[in-house]
XYZ file of C-alpha atoms in Angstrom:
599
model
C 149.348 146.301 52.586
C 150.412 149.784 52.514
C 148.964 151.031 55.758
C 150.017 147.537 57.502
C 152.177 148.568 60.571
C 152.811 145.104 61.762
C 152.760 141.536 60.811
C 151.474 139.747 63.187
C 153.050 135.877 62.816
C 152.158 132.977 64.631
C 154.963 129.940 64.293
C 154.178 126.455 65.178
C 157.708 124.718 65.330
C 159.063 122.154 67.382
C 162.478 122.706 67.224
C 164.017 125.910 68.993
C 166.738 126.218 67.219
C 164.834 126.865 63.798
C 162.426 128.912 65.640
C 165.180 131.504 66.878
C 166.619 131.397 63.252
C 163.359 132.621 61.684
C 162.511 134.656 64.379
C 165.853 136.598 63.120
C 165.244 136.419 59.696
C 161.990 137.919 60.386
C 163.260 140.887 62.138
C 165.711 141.380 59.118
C 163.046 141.207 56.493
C 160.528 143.828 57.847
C 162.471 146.320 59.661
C 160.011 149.268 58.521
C 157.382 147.340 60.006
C 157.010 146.250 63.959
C 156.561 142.056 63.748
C 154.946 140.480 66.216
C 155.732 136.766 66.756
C 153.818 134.142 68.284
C 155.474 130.608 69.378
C 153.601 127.328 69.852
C 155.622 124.132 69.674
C 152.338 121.885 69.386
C 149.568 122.135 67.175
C 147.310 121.729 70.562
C 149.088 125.430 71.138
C 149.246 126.411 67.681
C 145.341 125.823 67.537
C 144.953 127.678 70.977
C 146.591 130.731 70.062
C 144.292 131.358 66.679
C 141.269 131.001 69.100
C 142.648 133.470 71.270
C 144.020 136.180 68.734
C 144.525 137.113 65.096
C 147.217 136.567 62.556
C 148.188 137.569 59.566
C 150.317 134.379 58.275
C 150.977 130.992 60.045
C 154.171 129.863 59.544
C 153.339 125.897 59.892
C 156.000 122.729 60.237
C 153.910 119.926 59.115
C 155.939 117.146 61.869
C 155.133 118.267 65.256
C 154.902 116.047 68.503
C 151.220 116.000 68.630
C 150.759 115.846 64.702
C 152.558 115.066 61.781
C 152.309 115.709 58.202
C 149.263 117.056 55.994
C 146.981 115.989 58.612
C 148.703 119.137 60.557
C 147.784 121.367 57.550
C 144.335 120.496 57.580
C 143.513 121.009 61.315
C 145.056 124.080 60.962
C 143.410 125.122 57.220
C 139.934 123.842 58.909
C 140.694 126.350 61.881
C 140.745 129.232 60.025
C 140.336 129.618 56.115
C 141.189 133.439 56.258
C 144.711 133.425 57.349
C 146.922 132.203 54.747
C 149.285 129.094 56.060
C 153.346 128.605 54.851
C 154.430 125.374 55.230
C 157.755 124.619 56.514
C 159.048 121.242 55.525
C 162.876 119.833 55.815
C 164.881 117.760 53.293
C 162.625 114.924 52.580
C 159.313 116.464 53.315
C 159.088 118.359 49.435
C 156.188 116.221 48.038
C 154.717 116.363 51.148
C 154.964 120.554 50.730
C 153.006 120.584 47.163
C 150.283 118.309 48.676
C 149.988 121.139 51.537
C 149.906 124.275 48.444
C 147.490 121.816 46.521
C 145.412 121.743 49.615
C 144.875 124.849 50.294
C 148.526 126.500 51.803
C 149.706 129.495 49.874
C 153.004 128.279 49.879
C 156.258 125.918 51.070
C 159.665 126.537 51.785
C 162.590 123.975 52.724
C 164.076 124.893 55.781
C 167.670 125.041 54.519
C 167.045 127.183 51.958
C 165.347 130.489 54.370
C 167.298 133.345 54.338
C 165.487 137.243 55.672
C 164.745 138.148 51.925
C 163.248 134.438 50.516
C 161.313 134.572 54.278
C 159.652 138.336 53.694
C 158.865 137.515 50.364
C 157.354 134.614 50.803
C 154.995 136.196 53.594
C 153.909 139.198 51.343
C 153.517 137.397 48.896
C 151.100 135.024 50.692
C 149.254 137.449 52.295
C 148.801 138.921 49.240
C 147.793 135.908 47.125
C 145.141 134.446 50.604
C 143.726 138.539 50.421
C 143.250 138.159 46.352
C 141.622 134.645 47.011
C 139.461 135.732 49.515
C 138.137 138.711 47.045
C 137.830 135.662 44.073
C 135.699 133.502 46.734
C 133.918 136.378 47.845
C 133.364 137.454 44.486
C 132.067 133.875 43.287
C 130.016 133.747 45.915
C 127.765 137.270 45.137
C 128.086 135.819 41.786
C 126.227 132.990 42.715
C 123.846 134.604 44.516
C 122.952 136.859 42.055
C 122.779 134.013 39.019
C 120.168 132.333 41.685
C 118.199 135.445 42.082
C 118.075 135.890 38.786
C 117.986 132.185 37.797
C 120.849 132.488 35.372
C 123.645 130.042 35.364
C 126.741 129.976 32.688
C 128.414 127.199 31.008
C 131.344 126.611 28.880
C 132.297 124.143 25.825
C 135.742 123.195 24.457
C 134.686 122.596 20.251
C 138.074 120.372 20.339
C 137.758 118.038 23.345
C 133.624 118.046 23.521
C 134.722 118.731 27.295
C 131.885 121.305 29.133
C 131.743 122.932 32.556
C 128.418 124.519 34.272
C 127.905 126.455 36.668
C 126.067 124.905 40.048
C 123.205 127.231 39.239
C 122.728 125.629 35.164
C 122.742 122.126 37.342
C 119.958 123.522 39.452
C 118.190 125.217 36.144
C 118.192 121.530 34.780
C 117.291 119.669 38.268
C 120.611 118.026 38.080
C 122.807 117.301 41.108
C 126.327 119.607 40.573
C 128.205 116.734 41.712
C 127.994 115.019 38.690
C 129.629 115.802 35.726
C 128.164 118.312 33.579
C 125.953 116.303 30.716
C 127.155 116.668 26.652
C 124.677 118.396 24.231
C 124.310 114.783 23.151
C 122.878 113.373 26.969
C 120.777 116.537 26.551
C 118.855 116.248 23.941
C 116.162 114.019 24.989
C 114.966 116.496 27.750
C 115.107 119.118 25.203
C 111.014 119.531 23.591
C 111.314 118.346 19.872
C 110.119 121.523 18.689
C 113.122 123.730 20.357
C 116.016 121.164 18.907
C 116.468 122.629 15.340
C 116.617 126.663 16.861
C 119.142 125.196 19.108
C 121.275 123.457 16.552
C 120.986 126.216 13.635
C 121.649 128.942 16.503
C 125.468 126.907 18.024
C 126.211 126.716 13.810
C 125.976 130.513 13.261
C 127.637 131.376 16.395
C 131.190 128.772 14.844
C 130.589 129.695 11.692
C 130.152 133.625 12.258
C 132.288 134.252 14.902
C 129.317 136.220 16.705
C 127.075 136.134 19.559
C 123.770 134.165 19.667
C 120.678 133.783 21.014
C 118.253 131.220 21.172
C 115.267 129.854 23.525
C 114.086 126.640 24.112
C 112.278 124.537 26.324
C 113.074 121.277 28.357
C 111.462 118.181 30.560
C 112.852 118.159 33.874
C 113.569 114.373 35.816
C 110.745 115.650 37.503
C 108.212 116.319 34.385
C 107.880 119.747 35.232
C 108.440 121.878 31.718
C 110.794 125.164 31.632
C 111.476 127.802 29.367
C 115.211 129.151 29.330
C 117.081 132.088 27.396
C 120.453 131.493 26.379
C 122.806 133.784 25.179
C 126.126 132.107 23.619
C 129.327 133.706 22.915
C 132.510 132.370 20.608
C 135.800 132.155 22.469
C 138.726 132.230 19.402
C 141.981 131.378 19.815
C 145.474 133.466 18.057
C 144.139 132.968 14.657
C 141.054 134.044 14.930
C 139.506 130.130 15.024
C 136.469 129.785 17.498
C 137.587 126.896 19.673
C 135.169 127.198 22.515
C 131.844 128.835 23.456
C 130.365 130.585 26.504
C 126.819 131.094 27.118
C 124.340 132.090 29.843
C 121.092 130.596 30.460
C 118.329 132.077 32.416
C 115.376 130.146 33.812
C 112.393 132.266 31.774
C 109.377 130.000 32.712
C 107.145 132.454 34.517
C 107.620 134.762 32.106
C 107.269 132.623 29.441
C 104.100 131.157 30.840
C 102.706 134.653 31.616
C 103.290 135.179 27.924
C 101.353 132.348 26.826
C 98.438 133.494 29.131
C 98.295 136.581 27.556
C 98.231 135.319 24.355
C 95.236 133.101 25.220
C 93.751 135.973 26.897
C 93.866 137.663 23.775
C 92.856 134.941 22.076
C 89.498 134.991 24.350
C 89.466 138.848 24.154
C 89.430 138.757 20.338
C 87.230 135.417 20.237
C 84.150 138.027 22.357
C 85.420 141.396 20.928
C 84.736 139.604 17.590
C 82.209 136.977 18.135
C 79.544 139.728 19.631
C 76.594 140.206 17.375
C 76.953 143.914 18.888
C 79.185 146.814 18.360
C 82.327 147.714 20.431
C 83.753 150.778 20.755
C 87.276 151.437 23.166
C 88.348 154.694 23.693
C 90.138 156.729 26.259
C 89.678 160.903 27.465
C 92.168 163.129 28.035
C 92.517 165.419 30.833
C 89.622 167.387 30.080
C 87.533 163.978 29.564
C 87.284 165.061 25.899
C 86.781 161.422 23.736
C 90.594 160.766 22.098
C 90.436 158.552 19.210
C 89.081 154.939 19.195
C 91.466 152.635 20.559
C 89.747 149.855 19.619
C 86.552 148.920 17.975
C 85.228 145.334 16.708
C 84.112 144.458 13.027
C 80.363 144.646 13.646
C 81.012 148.218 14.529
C 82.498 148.846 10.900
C 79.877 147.128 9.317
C 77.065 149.419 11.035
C 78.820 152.759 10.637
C 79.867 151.800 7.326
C 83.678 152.521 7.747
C 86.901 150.748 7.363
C 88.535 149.625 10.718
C 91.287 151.963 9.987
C 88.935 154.595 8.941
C 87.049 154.410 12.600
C 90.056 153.989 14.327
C 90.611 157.797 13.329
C 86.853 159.002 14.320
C 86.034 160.029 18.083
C 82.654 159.845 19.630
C 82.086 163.386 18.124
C 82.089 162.436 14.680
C 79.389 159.132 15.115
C 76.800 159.876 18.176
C 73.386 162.076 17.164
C 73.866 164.381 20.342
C 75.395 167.818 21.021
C 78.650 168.388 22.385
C 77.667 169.181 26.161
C 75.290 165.889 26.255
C 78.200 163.470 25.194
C 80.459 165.079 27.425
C 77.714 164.492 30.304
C 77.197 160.584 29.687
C 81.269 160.661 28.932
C 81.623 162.327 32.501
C 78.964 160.093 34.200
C 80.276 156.874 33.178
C 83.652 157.634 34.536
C 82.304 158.797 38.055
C 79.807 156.311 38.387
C 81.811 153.243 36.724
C 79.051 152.132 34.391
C 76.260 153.761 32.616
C 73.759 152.280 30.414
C 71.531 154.729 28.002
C 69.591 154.952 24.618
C 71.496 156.598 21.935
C 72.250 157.119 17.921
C 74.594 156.813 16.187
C 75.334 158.180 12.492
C 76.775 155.943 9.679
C 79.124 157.194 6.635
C 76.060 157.720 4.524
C 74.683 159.947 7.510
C 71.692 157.462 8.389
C 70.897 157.798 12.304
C 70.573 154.273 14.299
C 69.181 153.560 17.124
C 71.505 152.249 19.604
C 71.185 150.645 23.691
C 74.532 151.488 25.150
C 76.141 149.663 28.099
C 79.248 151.312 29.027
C 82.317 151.056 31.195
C 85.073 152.761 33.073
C 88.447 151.417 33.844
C 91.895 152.424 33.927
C 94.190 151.453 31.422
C 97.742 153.244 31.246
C 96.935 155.440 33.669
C 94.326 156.997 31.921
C 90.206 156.767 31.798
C 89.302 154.178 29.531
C 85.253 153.302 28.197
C 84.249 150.373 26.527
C 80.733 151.125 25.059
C 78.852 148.514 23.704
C 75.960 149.224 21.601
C 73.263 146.906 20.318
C 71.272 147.790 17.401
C 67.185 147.964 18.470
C 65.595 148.831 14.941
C 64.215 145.742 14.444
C 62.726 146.182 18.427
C 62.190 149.552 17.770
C 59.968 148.659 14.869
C 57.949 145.945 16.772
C 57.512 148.232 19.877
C 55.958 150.760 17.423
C 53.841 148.210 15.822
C 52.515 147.002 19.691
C 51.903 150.352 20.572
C 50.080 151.292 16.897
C 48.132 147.977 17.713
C 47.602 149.450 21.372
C 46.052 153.095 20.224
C 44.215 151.524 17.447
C 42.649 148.853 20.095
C 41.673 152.231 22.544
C 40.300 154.154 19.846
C 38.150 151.126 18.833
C 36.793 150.667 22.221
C 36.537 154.002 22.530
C 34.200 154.309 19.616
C 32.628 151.376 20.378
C 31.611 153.105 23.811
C 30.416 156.350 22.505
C 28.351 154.339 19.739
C 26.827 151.873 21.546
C 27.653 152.637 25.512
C 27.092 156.158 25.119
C 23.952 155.997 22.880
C 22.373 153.308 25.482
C 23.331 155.787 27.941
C 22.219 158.776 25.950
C 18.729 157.227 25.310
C 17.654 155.665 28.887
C 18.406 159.443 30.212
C 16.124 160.703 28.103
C 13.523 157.889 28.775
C 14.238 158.579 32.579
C 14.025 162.276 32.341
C 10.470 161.993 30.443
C 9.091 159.799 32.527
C 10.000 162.075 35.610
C 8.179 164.730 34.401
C 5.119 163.170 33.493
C 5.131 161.844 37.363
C 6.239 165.528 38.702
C 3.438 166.934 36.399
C 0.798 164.366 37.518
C 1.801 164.464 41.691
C 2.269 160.829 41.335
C 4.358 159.166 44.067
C 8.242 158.119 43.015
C 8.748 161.510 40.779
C 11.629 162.424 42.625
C 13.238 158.499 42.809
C 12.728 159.023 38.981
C 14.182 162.058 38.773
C 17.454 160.722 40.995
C 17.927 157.591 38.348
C 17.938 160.413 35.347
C 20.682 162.228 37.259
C 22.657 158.984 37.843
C 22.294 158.232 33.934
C 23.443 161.448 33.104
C 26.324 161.003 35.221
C 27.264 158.059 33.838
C 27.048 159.323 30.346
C 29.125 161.936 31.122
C 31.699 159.546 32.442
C 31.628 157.509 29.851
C 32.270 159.938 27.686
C 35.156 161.371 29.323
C 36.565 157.902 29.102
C 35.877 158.006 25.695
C 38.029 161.556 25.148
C 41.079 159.519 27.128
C 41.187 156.671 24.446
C 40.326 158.465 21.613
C 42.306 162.238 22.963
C 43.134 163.660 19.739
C 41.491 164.757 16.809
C 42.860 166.665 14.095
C 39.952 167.350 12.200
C 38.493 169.893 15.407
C 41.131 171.759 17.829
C 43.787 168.583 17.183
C 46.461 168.278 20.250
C 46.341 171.835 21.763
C 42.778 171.640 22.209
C 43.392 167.932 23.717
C 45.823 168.919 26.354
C 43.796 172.247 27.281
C 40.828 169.686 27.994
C 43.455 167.219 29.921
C 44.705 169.515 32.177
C 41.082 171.158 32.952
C 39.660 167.883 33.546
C 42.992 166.658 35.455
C 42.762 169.869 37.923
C 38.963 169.355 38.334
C 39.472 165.831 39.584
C 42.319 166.181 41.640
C 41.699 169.809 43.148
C 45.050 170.975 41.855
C 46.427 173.811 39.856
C 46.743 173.070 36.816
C 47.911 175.327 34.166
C 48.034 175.090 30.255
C 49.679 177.373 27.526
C 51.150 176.988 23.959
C 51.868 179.432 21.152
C 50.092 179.126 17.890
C 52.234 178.470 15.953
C 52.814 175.010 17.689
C 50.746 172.704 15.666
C 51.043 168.971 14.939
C 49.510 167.788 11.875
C 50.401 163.776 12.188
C 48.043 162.557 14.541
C 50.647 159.592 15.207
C 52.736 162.222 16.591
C 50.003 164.278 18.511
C 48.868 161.392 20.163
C 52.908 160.282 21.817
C 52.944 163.962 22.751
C 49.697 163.726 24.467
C 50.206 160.140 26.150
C 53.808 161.715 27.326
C 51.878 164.688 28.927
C 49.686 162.820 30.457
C 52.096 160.799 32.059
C 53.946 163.773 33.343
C 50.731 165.028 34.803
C 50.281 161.515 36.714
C 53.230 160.986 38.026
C 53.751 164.705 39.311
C 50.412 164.421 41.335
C 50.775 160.955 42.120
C 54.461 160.565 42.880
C 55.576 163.903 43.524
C 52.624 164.841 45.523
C 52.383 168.478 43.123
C 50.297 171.096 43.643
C 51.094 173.280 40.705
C 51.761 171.767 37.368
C 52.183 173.458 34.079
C 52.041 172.228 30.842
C 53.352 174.258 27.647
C 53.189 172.892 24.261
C 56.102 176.300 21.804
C 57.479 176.197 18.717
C 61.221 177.341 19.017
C 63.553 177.499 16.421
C 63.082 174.880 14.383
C 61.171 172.578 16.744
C 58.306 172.207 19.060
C 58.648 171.862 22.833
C 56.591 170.306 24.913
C 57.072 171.342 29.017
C 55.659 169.719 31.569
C 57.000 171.414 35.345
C 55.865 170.781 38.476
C 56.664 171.773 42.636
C 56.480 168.097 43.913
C 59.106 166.633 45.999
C 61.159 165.378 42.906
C 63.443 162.333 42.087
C 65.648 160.913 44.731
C 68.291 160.315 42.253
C 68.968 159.628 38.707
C 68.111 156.094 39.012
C 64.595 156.185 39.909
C 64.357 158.610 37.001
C 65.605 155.854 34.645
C 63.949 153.052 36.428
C 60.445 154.044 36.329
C 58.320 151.969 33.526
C 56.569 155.246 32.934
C 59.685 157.064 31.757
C 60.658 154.115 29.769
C 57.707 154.652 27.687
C 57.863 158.253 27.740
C 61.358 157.713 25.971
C 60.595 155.291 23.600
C 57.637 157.278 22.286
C 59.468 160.588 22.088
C 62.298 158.341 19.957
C 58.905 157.009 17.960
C 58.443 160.960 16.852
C 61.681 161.774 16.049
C 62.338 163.541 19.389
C 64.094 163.766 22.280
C 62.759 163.202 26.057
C 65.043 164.988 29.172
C 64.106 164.817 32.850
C 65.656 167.221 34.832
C 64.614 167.121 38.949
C 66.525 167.263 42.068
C 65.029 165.514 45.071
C 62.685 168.340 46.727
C 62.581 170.605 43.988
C 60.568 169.255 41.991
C 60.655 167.950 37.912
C 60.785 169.395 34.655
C 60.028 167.290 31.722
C 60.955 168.087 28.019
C 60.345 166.452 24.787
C 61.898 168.219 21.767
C 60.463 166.941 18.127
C 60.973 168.496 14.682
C 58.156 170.621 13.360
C 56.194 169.490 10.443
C 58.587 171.933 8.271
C 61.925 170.943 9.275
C 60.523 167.315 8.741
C 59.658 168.280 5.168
C-alpha cells in the first residue's frame, strides 16, 4: 500500500444524492493520494465496468433497480473474487450487511453513519484484509499442492469434544470423499490392519501422557481393497496450563516405499536363501582404484567351512591371503574379469591349516556403489580331481598293457615271420629260383611293419626310468616327430633336470606331445623346440613354436587338448601357462617341483 498512488473505486449506487456525498468523503479521506471514481447506477453497469477496467474496492448498495439484496453481492463476488466488495446498506438493511461479510464482502457500513475518516478506513482496511486473504488462499493452495505431491495430508483432534478436521488430501489418502465429515478414530478402526491397531493406540497415549511428539506407522484397507502404508507424525497442542487438549498430526501416503521395502527384504531373503543354500563357496569383494582386492565384502558359510575360518575372521582376509598364485597372476584374472565381465578358471585356494584346494572358479563383474565388484564362486573338484586321476591311471595302465602286449606277441610274430621271410629269400637268391626278389619285397614289408609296431609301442609305453627315463623319451619324440612330418624339430634340457616318478614323467611327456601336435597341426609350425631345465627350485618344461598362434584367449581355453594339458600339469603338482598372440606363434610352459623341493 505504500507505493499506491491512487485508489481506483468503482460505486454502484442508485441514488445520486448518496453518490455525490461519498464521492466527497472520498476526496477528503485520501488527499495524498489521486482517487479515481467510477459510477454505475445498475448492477448491469456495475458488472460492465469490472469487465472493462480494474479496481481496487467496489463500493456496493445491495438494492439497485435491476437487483436487490445479497443476490447483488453475489453477482458481483462471482465477477471478480480479487477485488474486495463494501457493502452499503441503509437503516433496515443491517442483517442483510453481515450475510454479505459472511459471504464473502470484507465489510458493511450503514449509510448514515459515513463520514471521510469511517469511509478511508474502511477501504484500507479492506484492501488490506482481500490482499492478506488472497496470500492465505494462495498460500493454502501451494500447500495443497505440495501435501498431494508429496501425499501428505494433516489432521486435527479436539481430546475434549472428540471433534476432528482433515485435510482434503488425508480424505484422498483414505479414498474418502472431503465432503463428508471427517470419520472418528472409532469409524476408523475397522479399515485399520489388526496388526497396526495396538502401535497406534500405545503411540496417541504417550503423545497425552508425555506432552511430546510421536510417531507411528500403520497400514489400512481402502473401500476399494487396495492396502496402504502411511507415516504419521502427531504433535500435542496444550492449553495455559500446560494440559494437552488437542493433537495435530501429518500423515504421508508411504506405500511404494513401503512395498519397495518389503521387496527388498524378500530379495534378501532369496539372496541369503542361494548365498547360503549353495553347496559351493562365495566370495564378494570389491578393488580399489588400482584393482588391488579390498577386503571380502561378503562370503557364504561353505566358504568358512573350506578355508577353515570364522566368518568374521574371512571377512578381514583379501584374495592375497587365500589363492595359491603370485601377486601379478591374481591381479591378471582380477583385471580380466572386470574387462571382460565374467571369467571362469581353475584355481587353489589355501585353508588356515595351509592345505591347498583345488578350486573351479566362475566369476563376475558388476558395479556396486560405484565401484568394481566380483562375486567368485568356487566349487571344490577333489573328489573329481581324484576320479579324473584314477581314469587317466586306468588309461596309461590300459596303453602300457597293450603296448606290451604288442611288443610280446605282435612284435615277436612280426619279429619271427621277418626272419622266416628273409631266410627263405636267400635260399631262392642263392639257388636262381624264380620269386627271390617277391620274397625279398614281403621281408622288407615285415620289417617295416615291425618297425612300426614298435614305434607304436614306444608311444604307449614312452617312458622308462630304468634306461634314459623322460629326457631320453622326448629326445626320441621329437626325432621321430621331425622325421615324420619334415619339420624342425629341436630338443634340449640340462642335466640336472631329472624326473624320478614315472607318474610324473609320463604327464610331462603326454603334455609335450600335445604341444608338438597341435603346433604342427593347428598352428601349421615349422620350427618347434622343446626344452625340458631345472631352475631354481623347479623344472621347466618349454615347448615354442613359429605357427600362426591363437586367435584369442578363448580358443586357448576351449581346446579339449589344453584341458587335459591342465589337468595333468595340476595331477603333478604343477602349473600349465599358454602364452600366444594370433600370428606369432605359442609358447607353452609347465612348471612342477623337483624331486627335492617335493621331499
Amino acid at each position: 500500500m505504500d507505493d499506491l498512488e491512487q485508489i481506483k473505486t468503482l460505486l454502484i449506487e442508485d441514488n445520486p444524492g448518496d453518490a455525490r456525498l461519498i464521492e466527497e468523503y472520498l476526496k477528503e479521506s485520501f488527499f495524498e493520494f489521486k482517487p479515481t471514481l467510477t459510477l454505475a447506477d445498475t448492477l448491469e453497469k456495475g458488472m460492465s465496468f469490472l469487465q472493462e477496467k480494474d479496481f481496487d474496492v467496489i463500493l456496493l448498495d445491495l438494492s439497485l433497480p435491476d437487483s436487490f439484496g445479497l443476490a447483488t453481492f453475489d453477482a458481483i463476488h462471482k465477477t471478480t473474487e480479487t477485488v474486495p466488495v463494501i457493502v452499503l446498506t441503509g437503516l433496515d438493511d443491517e442483517k442483510l450487511g453481515i450475510e454479505a461479510v459472511q459471504a464473502g464482502a470484507q465489510d458493511f457500513l450503514k449509510k448514515k453513519d459515513i463520514d471521510a475518516i469511517l469511509l478511508g478506513r474502511a477501504i484500507l482496511y479492506a484492501m488490506q484484509r482481500h490482499q492478506l486473504t488472497l496470500r492465505l488462499e494462495k498460500s493454502q493452495q501451494r500447500l495443497q499442492q505440495a501435501q498431494e505431491l508429496a501425499h501428505l495430508g494433516n489432521y486435527e483432534l479436539d481430546l475434549e469434544s472428540g471433534e476432528i478436521t482433515w485435510s482434503d488430501e488425508t480424505f484422498r489418502i483414505f479414498e474418502m470423499d472431503p465432503e463428508e465429515p471427517a470419520p472418528t478414530y472409532e469409524e476408523l478402526k475397522p479399515i485399520i490392519i489388526p496388526e497396526y491397531r495396538e502401535d497406534i493406540d500405545a503411540a496417541i497415549r504417550e503423545v497425552q501422557e508425555r506432552g511430546q511428539r510421536g510417531y507411528l506407522e500403520l497400514g489400512i484397507t481402502t473401500k476399494s481393497g487396495k492396502t496402504k502404508y502411511l507415516y504419521s507424525i502427531v504433535d500435542p497442542i496444550k492449553d495455559k496450563n500446560g494440559e494437552v487438549v488437542k493433537l495435530f498430526g501429518t500423515t504421508q501416503d508411504i506405500t511404494d516405499r513401503k512395498r519397495a521395502e518389503l521387496q527388498l527384504r524378500e530379495n534378501e531373503r532369496r539372496y541369503r536363501m542361494l548365498f547360503q543354500g549353495t553347496t559351493d563357496e562365495i566370495l564378494v569383494f570389491q578393488v580399489d582404484d588400482n584393482r588391488e582386492p579390498l577386503p571380502f565384502l561378503d562370503v557364504n558359510d561353505i566358504a568358512c567351512e573350506l578355508l577353515g575360518y570364522s566368518h568374521e575372521e574371512l571377512l578381514e582376509k583379501t584374495l592375497y591371503d587365500i589363492v595359491a598364485a603370485e601377486k601379478d597372476e591374481i591381479q591378471k584374472r582380477i583385471a580380466d574379469v572386470i574387462d571382460s565381465g565374467k571369467r571362469i578358471h581353475e584355481s587353489q585356494h589355501i585353508t588356515k591349516e595351509d592345505e591347498v584346494i583345488p578350486l573351479e572358479i566362475s566369476a563376475r563383474s558388476f558395479s556396486y556403489n560405484g565401484r568394481p565388484t566380483i562375486i567368485s564362486i568356487g566349487r571344490d573338484v577333489r573328489d573329481r580331481r581324484k576320479l579324473e586321476q584314477e581314469i587317466l591311471n586306468i588309461s596309461e595302465q590300459e596303453r602300457q598293457r597293450i603296448g606290451r602286449d604288442m611288443h610280446d606277441g605282435l612284435g615277436q610274430m612280426l619279429t619271427g615271420i621277418g626272419l622266416i621271410a628273409q631266410s627263405l629269400s636267400n635260399k631262392l637268391e642263392s639257388q636262381g629260383a624264380e620269386g627271390a626278389e617277391k620274397v625279398q619285397e614281403i621281408a622288407d614289408l615285415v620289417k617295416e611293419a615291425d618297425e612300426y609296431a614298435r614305434a607304436l609301442t614306444q608311444g604307449l609305453v614312452p617312458v622308462n626310468i630304468e634306461s634314459n627315463g623322460l629326457d631320453s623319451a622326448l629326445r626320441e619324440l621329437t626325432r621321430k616327430l621331425s622325421k615324420m612330418y619334415d619339420i624342425d624339430i629341436q630338443y634340449s634340457n640340462t642335466p640336472e633336470a631329472k624326473v624320478d616318478d614315472n607318474a610324473s614323467a609320463v604327464h610331462l611327456y603326454r603334455i609335450a606331445q600335445e604341444a608338438i601336435n597341435n603346433a604342427i597341426k593347428h598352428g601349421n609350425a615349422s620350427v618347434v623346440h622343446v626344452a625340458l631345465n631345472m631352475e631354481k627350485d623347479h623344472i621347466m618344461l618349454h615347448i615354442e613354436d613359429n605357427g600362426q598362434g591363437f586367435p584369442g584367449p578363448e580358443e586357448i581355453s576351449d581346446g579339449m587338448g589344453v584341458r587335459i594339458m591342465n589337468f595333468r600339469a595340476q595331477m603333478i603338482g604343477g602349473h600349465l601357462e599358454i602364452k600366444s598372440e594370433n600370428g606369432e606363434g605359442t609358447e607353452v610352459f609347465c612348471q612342477m617341483p623337483s624331486a627335492d623341493d617335493n621331499r
